[in-house]
Tab-separated table of C-alpha atoms in Angstrom:
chain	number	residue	atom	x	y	z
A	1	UNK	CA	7.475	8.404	-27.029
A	2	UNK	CA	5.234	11.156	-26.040
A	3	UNK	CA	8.096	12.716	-23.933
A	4	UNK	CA	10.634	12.170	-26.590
A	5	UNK	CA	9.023	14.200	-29.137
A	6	UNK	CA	8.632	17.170	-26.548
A	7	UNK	CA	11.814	17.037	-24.794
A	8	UNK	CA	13.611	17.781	-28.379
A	9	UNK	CA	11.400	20.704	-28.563
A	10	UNK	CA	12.383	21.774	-25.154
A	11	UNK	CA	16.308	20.971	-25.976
A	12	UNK	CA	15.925	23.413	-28.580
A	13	UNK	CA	14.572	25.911	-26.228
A	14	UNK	CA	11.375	25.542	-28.052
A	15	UNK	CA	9.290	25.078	-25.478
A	16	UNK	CA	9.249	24.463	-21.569
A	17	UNK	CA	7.907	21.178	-20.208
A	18	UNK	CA	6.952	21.910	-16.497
A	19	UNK	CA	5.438	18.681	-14.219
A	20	UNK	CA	2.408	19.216	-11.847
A	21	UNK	CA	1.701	16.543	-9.117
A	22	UNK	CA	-0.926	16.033	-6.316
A	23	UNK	CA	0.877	13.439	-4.584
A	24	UNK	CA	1.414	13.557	-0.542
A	25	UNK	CA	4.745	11.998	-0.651
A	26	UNK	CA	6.306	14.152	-3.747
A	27	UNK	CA	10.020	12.465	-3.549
A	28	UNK	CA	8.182	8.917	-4.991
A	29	UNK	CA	7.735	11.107	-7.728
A	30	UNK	CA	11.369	11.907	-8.473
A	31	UNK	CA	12.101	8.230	-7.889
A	32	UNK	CA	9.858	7.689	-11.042
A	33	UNK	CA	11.810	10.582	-12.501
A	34	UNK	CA	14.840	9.070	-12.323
A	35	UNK	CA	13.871	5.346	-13.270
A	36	UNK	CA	12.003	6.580	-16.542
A	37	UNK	CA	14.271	9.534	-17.123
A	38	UNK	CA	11.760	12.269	-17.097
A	39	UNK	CA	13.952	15.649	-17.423
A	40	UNK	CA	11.547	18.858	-16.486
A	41	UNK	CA	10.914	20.327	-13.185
A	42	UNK	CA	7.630	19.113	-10.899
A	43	UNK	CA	5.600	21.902	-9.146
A	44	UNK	CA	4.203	19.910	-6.098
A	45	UNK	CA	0.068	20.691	-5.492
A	46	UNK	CA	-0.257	18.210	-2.550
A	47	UNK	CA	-3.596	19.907	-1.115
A	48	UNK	CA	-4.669	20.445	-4.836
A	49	UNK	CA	-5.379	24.316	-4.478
A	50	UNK	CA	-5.409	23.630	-8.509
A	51	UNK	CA	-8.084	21.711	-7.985
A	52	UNK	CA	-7.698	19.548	-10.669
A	53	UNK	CA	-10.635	16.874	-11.021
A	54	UNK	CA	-8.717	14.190	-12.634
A	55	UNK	CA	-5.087	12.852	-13.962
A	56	UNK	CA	-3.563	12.995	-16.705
A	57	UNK	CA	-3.901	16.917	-17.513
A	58	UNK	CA	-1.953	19.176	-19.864
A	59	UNK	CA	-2.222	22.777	-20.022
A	60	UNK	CA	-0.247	24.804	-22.778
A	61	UNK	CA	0.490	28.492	-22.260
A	62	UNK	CA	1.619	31.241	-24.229
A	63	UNK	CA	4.402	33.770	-21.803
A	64	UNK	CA	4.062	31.566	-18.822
A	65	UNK	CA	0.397	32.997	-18.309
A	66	UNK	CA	-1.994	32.864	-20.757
A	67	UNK	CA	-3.895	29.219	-21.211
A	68	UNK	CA	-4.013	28.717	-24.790
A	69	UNK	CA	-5.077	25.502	-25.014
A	70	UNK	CA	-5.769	22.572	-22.511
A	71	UNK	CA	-5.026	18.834	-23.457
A	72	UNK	CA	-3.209	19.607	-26.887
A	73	UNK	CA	-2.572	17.035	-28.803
A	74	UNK	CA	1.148	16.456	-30.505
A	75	UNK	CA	0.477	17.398	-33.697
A	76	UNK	CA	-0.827	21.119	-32.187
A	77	UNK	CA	1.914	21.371	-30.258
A	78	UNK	CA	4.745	20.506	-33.081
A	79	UNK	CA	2.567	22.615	-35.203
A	80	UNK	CA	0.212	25.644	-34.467
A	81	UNK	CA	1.954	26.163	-30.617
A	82	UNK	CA	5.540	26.968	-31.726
A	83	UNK	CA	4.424	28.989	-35.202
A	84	UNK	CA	2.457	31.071	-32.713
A	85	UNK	CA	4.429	34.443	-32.231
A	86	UNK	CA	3.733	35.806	-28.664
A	87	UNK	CA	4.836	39.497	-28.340
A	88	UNK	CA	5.049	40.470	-24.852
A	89	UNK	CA	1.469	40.484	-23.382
A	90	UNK	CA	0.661	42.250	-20.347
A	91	UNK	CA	-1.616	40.528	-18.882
A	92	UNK	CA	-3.001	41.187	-15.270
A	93	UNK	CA	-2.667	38.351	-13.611
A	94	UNK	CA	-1.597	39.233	-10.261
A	95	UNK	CA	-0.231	36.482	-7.675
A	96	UNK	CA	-3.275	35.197	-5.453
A	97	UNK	CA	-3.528	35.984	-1.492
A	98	UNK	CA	-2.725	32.529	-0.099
A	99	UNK	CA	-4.198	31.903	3.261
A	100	UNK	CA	-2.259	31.957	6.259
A	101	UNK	CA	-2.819	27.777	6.488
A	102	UNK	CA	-1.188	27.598	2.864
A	103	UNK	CA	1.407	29.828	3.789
A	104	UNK	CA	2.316	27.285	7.127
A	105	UNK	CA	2.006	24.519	4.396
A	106	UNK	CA	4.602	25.908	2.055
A	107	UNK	CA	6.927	26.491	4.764
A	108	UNK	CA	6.543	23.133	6.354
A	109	UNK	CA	5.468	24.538	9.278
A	110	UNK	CA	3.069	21.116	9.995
A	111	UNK	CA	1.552	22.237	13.568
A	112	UNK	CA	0.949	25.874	12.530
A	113	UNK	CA	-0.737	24.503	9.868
A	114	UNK	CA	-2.944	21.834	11.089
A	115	UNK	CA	-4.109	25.115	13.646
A	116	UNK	CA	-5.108	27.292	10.921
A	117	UNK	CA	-6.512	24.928	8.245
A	118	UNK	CA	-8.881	23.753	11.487
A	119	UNK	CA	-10.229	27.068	11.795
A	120	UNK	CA	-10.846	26.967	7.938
A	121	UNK	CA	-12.733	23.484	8.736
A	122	UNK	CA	-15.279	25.535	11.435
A	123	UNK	CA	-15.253	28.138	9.440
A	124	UNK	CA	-16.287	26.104	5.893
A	125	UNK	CA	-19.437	24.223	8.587
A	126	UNK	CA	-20.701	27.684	8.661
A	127	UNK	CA	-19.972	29.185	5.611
A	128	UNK	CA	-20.361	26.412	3.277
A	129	UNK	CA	-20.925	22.814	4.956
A	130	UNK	CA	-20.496	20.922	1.622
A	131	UNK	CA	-17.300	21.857	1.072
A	132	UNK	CA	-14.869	19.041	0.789
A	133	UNK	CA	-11.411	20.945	0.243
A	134	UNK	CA	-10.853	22.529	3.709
A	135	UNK	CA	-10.996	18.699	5.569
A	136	UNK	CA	-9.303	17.507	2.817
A	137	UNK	CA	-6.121	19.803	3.381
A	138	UNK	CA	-6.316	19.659	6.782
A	139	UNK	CA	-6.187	15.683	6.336
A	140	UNK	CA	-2.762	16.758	4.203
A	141	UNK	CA	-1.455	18.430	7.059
A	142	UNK	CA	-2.164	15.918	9.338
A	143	UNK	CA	-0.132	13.144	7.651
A	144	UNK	CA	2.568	15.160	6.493
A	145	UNK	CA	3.123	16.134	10.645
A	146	UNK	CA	2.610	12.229	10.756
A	147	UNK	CA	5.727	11.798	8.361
A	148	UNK	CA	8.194	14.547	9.972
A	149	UNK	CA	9.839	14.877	13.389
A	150	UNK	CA	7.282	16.836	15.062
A	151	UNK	CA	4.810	14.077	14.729
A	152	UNK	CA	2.036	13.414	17.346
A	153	UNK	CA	0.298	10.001	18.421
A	154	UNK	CA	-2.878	10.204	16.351
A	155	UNK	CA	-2.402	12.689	13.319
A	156	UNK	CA	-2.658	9.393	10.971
A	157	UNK	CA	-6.009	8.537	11.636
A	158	UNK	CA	-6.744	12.837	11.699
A	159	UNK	CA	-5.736	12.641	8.419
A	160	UNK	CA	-7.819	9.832	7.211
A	161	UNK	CA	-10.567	10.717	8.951
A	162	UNK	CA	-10.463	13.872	7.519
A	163	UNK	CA	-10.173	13.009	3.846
A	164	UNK	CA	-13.282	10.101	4.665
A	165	UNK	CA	-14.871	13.412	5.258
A	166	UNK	CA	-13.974	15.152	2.247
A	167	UNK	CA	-15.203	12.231	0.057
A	168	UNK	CA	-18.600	12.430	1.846
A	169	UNK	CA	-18.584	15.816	1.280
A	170	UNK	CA	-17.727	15.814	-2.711
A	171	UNK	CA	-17.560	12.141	-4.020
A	172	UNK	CA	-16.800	12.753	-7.573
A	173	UNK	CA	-13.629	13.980	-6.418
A	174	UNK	CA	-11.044	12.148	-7.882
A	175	UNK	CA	-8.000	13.754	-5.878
A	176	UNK	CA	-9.844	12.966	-3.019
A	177	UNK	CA	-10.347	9.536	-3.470
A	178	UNK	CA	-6.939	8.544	-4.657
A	179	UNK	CA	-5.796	9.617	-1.275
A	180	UNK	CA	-8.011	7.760	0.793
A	181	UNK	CA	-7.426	4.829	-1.466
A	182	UNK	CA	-3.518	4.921	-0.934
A	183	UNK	CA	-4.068	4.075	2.268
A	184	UNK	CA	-7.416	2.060	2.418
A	185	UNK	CA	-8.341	-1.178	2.180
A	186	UNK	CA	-7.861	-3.162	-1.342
A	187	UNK	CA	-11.610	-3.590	-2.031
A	188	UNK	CA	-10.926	0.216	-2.714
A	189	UNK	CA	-8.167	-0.286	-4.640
A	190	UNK	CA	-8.722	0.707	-8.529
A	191	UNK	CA	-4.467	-0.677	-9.176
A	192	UNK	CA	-1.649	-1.152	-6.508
A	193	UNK	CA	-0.299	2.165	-6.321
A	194	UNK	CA	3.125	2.048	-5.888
A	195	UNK	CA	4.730	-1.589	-6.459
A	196	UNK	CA	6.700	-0.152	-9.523
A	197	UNK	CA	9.471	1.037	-6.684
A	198	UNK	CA	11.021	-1.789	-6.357
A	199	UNK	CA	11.761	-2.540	-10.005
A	200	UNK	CA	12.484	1.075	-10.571
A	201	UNK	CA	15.443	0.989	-7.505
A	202	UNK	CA	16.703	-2.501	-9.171
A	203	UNK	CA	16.628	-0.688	-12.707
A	204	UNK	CA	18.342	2.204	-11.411
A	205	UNK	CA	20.821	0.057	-9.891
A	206	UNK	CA	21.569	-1.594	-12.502
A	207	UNK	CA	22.508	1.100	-15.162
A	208	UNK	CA	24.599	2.769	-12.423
A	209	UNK	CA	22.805	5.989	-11.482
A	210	UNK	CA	22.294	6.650	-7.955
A	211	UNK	CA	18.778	6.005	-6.464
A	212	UNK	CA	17.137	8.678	-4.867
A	213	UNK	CA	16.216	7.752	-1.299
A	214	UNK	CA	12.651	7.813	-0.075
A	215	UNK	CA	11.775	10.096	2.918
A	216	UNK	CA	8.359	7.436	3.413
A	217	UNK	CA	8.925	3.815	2.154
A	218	UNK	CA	5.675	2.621	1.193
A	219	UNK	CA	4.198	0.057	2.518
A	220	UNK	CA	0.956	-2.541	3.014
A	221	UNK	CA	-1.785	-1.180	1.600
A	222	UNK	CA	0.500	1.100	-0.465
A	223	UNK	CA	1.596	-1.719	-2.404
A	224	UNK	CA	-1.405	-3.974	-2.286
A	225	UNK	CA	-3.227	-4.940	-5.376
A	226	UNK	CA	-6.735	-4.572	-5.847
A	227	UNK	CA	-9.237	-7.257	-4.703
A	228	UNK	CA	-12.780	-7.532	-4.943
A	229	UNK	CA	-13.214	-10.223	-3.123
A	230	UNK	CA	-14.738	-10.091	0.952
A	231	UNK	CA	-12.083	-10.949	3.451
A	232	UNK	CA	-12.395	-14.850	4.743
A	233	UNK	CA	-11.355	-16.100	7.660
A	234	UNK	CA	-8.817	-18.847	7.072
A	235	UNK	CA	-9.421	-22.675	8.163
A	236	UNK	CA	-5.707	-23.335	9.337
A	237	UNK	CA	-6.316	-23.312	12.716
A	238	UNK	CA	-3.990	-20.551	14.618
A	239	UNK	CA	-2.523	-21.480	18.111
A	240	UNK	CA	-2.889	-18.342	20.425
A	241	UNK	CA	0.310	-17.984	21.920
A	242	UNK	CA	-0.903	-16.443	25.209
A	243	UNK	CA	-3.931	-17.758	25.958
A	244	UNK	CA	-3.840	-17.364	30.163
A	245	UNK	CA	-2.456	-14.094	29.757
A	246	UNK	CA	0.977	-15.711	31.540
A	247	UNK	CA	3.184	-13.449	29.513
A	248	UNK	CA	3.899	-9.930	31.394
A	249	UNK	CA	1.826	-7.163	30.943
A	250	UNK	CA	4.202	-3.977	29.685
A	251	UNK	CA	3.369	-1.792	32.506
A	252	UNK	CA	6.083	0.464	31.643
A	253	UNK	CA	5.343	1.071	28.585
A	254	UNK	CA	8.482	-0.458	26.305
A	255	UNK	CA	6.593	-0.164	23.519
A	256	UNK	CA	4.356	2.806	22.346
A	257	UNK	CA	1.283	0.936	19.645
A	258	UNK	CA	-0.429	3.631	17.474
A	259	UNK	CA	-3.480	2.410	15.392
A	260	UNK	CA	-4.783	3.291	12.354
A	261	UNK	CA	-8.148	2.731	10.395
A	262	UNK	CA	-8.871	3.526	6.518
A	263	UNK	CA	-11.295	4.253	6.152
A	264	UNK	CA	-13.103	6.199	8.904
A	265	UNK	CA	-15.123	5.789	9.672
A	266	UNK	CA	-15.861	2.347	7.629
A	267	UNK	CA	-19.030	1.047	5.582
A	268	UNK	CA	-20.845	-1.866	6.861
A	269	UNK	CA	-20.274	-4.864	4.652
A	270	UNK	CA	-16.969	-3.285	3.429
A	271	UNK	CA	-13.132	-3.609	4.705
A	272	UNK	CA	-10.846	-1.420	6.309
A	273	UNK	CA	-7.099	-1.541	6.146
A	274	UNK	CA	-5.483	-1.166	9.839
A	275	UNK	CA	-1.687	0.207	10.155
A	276	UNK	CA	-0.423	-0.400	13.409
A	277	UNK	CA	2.708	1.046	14.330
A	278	UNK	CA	5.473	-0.414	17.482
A	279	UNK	CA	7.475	2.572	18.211
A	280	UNK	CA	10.102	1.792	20.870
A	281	UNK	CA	9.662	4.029	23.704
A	282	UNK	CA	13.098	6.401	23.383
A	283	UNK	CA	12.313	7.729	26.840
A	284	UNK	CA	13.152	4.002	28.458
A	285	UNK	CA	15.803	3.670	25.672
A	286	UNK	CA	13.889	0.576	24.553
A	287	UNK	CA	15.173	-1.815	22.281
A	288	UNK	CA	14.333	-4.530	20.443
A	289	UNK	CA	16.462	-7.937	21.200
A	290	UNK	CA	15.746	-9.874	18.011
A	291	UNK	CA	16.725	-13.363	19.731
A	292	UNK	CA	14.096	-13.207	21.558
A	293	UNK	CA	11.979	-14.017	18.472
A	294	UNK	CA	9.596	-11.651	16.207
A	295	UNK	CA	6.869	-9.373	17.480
A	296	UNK	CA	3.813	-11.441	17.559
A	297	UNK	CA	0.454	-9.763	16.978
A	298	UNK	CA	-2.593	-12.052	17.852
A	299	UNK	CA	-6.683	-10.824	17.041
A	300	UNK	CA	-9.472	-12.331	18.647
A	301	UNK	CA	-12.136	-13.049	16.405
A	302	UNK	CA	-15.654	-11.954	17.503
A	303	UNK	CA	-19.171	-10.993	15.935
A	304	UNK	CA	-19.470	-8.493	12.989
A	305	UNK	CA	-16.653	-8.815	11.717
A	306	UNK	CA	-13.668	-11.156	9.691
A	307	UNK	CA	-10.132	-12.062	10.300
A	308	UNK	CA	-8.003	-13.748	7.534
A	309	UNK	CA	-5.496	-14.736	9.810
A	310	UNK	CA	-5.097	-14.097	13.741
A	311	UNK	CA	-1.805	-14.702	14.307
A	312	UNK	CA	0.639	-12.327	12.706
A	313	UNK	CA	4.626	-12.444	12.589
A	314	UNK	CA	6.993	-9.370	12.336
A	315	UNK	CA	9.749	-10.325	9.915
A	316	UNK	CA	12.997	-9.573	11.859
A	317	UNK	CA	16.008	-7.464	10.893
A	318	UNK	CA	19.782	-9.185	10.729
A	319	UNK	CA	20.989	-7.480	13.488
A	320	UNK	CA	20.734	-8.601	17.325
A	321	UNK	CA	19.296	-5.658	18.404
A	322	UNK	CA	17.738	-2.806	16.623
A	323	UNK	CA	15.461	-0.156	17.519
A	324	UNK	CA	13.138	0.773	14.349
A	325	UNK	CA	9.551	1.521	14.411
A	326	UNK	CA	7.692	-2.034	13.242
A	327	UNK	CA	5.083	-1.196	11.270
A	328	UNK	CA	2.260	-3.852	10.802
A	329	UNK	CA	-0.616	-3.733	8.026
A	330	UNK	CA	-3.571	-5.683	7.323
A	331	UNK	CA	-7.416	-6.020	6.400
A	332	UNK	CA	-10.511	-6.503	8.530
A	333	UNK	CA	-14.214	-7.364	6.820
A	334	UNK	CA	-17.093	-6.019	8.050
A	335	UNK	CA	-20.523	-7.831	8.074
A	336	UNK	CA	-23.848	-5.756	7.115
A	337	UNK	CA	-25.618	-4.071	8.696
A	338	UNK	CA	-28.589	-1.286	8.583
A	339	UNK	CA	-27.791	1.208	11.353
A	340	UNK	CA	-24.457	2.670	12.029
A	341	UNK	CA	-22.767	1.509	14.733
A	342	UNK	CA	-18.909	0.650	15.951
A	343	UNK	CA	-16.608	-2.767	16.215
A	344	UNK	CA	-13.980	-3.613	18.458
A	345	UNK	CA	-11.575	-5.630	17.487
A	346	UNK	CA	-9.616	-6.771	20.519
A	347	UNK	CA	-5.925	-8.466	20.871
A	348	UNK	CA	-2.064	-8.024	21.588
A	349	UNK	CA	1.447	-7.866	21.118
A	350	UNK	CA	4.145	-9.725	22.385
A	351	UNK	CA	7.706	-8.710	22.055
A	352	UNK	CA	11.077	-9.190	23.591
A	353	UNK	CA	12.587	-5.455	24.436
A	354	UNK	CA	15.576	-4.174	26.327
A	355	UNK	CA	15.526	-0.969	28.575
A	356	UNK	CA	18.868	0.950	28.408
A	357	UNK	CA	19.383	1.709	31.694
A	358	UNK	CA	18.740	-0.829	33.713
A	359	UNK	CA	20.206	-3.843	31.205
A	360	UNK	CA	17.057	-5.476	31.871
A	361	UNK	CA	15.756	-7.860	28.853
A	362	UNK	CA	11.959	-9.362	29.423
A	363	UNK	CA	9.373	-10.456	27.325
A	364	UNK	CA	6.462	-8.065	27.308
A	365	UNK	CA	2.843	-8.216	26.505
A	366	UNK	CA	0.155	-5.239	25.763
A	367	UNK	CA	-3.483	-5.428	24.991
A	368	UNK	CA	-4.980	-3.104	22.545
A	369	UNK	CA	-8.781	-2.532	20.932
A	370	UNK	CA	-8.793	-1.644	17.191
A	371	UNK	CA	-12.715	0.778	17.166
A	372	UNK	CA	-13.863	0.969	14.118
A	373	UNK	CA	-16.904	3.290	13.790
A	374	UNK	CA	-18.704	2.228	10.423
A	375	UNK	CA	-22.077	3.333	8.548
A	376	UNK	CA	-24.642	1.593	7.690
A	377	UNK	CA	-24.353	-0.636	4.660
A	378	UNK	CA	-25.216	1.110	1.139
A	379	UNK	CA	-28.644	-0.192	-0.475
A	380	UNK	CA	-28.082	-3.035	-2.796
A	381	UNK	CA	-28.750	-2.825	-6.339
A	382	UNK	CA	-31.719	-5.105	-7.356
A	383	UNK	CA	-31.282	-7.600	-9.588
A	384	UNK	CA	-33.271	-7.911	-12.804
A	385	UNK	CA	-35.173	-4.629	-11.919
A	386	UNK	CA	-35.651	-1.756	-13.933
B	1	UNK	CA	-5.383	31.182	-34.334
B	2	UNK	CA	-7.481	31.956	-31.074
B	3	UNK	CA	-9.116	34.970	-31.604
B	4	UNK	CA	-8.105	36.347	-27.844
B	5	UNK	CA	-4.526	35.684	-29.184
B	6	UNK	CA	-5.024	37.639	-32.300
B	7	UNK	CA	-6.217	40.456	-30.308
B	8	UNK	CA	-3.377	40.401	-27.918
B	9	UNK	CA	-0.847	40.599	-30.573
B	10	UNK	CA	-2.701	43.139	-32.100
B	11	UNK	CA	-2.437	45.435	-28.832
B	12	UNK	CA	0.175	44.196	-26.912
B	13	UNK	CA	-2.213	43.771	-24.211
B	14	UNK	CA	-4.928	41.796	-22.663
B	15	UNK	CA	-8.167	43.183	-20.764
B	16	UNK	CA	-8.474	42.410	-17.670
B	17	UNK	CA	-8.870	38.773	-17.692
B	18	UNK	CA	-9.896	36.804	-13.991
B	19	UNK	CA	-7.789	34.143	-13.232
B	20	UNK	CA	-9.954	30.813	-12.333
B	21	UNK	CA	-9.082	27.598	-10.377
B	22	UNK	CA	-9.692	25.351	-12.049
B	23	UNK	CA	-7.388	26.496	-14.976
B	24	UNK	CA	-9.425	27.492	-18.043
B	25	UNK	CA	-8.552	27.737	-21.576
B	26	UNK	CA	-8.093	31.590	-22.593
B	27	UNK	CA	-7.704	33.050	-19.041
B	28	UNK	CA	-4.753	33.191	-17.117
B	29	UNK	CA	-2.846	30.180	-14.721
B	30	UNK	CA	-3.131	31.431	-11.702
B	31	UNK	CA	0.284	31.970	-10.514
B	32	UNK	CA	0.175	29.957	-6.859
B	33	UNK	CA	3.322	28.910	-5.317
B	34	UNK	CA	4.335	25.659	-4.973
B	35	UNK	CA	7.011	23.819	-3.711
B	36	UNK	CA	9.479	22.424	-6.405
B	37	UNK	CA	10.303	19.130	-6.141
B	38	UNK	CA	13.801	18.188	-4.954
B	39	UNK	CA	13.889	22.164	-3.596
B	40	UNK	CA	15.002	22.965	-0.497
B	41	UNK	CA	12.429	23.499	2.565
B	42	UNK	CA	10.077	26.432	2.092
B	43	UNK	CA	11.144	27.003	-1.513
B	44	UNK	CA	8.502	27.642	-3.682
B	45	UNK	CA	7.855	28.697	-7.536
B	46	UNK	CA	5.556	29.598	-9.644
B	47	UNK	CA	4.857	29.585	-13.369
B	48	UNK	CA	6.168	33.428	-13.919
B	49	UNK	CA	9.425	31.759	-13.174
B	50	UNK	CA	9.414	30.257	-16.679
B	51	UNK	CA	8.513	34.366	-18.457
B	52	UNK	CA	9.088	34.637	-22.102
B	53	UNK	CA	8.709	30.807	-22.888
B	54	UNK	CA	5.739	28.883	-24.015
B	55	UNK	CA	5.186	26.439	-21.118
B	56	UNK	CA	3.329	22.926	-21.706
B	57	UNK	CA	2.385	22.013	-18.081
B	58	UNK	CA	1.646	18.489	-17.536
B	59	UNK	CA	-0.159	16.834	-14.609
B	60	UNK	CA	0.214	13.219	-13.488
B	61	UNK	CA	0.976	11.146	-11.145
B	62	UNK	CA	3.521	8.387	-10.416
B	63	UNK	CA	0.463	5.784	-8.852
């Protein structure tokens, strides 16, 4: 209703609505655009050089410049905003210096980037060690190299271990946290983040418009609801499909595993969400044969730590052969504990794969560790104290 | 009316007024670029694109 009211201002050339968004994956954004029909342009702050400490926020300003008043109500804006005559003020307000990581940034330069927002990182440890906003950009950087073509084995957990640090650093930041909690675990979930996409594509769909396409489908803990519940370990018992290790080991490498852990490091007596990504190897030209059954993912259970399931299935795609990255998310409790310290959280993969060259099709199996460094529990509250 | 917009229509021009980030009621919006969503790659804009109209600038978030 809100955006009814203003949009017939800005049809009469009344006013001009502009959008401002902190999101790290903008083009979910104009997805929501599109399903709710949201007609303004969207300035995109990913690294929140605004830094804006919390969402929803409105700004209204006289010649483009000039903040007249922030969160205006309707009635001010129908009212005392567009009865306001605004000759043309000069005003100095010159365009800031960005730095030269910014500048990468902007251009999508995503290596360049991650270089120069590092040295900002050494230099903030000198200059200012409590400063949150130089790991949390460089965290930014990190997953949006993650998310583009130049991407590097590793920059996903550089980017959430980077924005754990940022929280340390400044925990009432509420920027911060959203980011981290995108990705984390759903004890840190305030609200599944983005489960409207699905009924916004079908919605879409339906009226006839075209849906815009998503550059990063979200996924797990993307879309997970909130819980506030500690992981338990199921009581169906799970066969382990490999237990004397008779399957092949994947010596050549078919498939490349890259592991993930939000957050990082963890807190003792918390969870942690784990992505796990199978990338085919494109070298070998691997791909996966689909007959041969789904990628199986099995976890050992062990001290310090819970499983809700151990065996995991990946759903497979229609086709006899494909050659997609598999992506795999899921949850792992951790038990108290009053020092910090590390888990590892060991298990495997099995997968039937084709190499190009050769023809040859063979079942494969690879071991991994999941480490996950955590911190000592937080104190518990007393109960019935003071 | 605010009395700093009184002023400025009275002169036709502000003092010297320091931007701040965070924004701040009765100083300027720093004019950082940004990326525009659905732009193309390295095109960026910032609010001096919109001169000569009152701009209501709205911040949220589709999560």
């Amino acid at each position: 209703m809100w955006y009814q009211n203003l949009k017939e201002l800005q049809d009469e050339g009344k006013i001009q609505i502009v959008g401002l968004i902190q999101e790290q994956h903008p083009d979910r954004c104009r997805l929501f655009m599109e399903w709710k029909k949201l007609e303004f342009p969207i300035l995109v702050d990913s690294l929140n050089r605004l830094e804006v400490t919390g969402i929803p926020m409105m700004w209204a300003l006289a010649d483009q410049s000039l903040v007249i008043e922030t969160r205006p109500k309707l009635d001010w804006i129908q009212g005392e905003f567009l009865e306001m005559a605004y000759p043309a003020m000069i005003i100095d307000n010159p365009a800031p210096k960005e730095s030269r990581a910014v500048q990468h940034y902007l251009k999508e330069e995503w290596t360049q980037a991650i270089a120069a927002f590092s040295l900002e990182v050494n230099a903030a440890s000198v200059q200012d060690p409590e400063d949150g906003r130089p790991f949390f950009r460089l965290g930014c950087a990190y997953r949006a190299r993650h998310d583009s073509e130049d991407r590097k084995a590793g920059d996903f957990q550089r980017a959430i271990e980077n924005w754990t640090r940022a929280i340390a650093l400044d925990p009432g930041n509420y920027i911060f946290h959203r980011r981290l909690q995108q990705y984390g675990p759903r004890l840190m979930k305030p609200y599944p983040f983005y489960n409207w996409v699905a009924q916004a594509r079908r919605e879409i769909q339906e009226r006839g418009d075209k849906v815009p396409a998503l550059r990063v489908e979200p996924r797990g803990s993307e879309l997970a609801d909130r819980s506030r519940k500690a992981i338990e370990a199921s009581k169906d018992q799970e066969a382990n499909p490999d237990p004397k290790k008779n399957m092949p080991q994947d010596e050549k490498g078919y498939i490349q595993i890259d592991t993930v852990v939000a957050p990082y490091p963890a807190r003792a007596g918390g969870s942690v969400a784990v992505h796990m990504d199978f990338r085919p190897n494109k070298k070998l030209g691997t791909t996966w044969d689909n007959e041969g059954g789904p990628l199986l993912i099995w976890l050992e259970r062990g001290e310090g730590f819970t499983l809700a399931k151990q065996l995991w299935k990946s759903p497979l795609p229609g086709a006899a052969s494909s050659s997609e990255d598999r992506v795999h998310d899921f949850e792992i409790g951790l038990a108290d504990a009053k020092i910090h310290g590390k888990r590892t959280v060991k298990g495997y993969a099995i997968y039937f794969v084709c190499e190009k060259d050769s023809g040859l099709c063979t079942f494969a199996r690879q071991d991994f560790e999941i480490e996950i460094p955590y911190l000592q529990a937080r104190p518990r509250r007393s109960k019935g104290g003071r | 009316m605010n009395p700093l917009l009184a002023l400025a229509s009275s002169f036709l021009v502000l003092p010297l007024m320091a931007q701040q980030i965070p924004p701040k009621k009765d100083k300027p919006f720093p004019l950082l670029r940004f990326p525009v969503l659905g732009g193309k790659k390295g095109e960026t804009k910032t609010l001096g694109d919109w001169k000569g109209k009152n701009v209501l600038l709205i911040q949220f978030a589709s999560w």
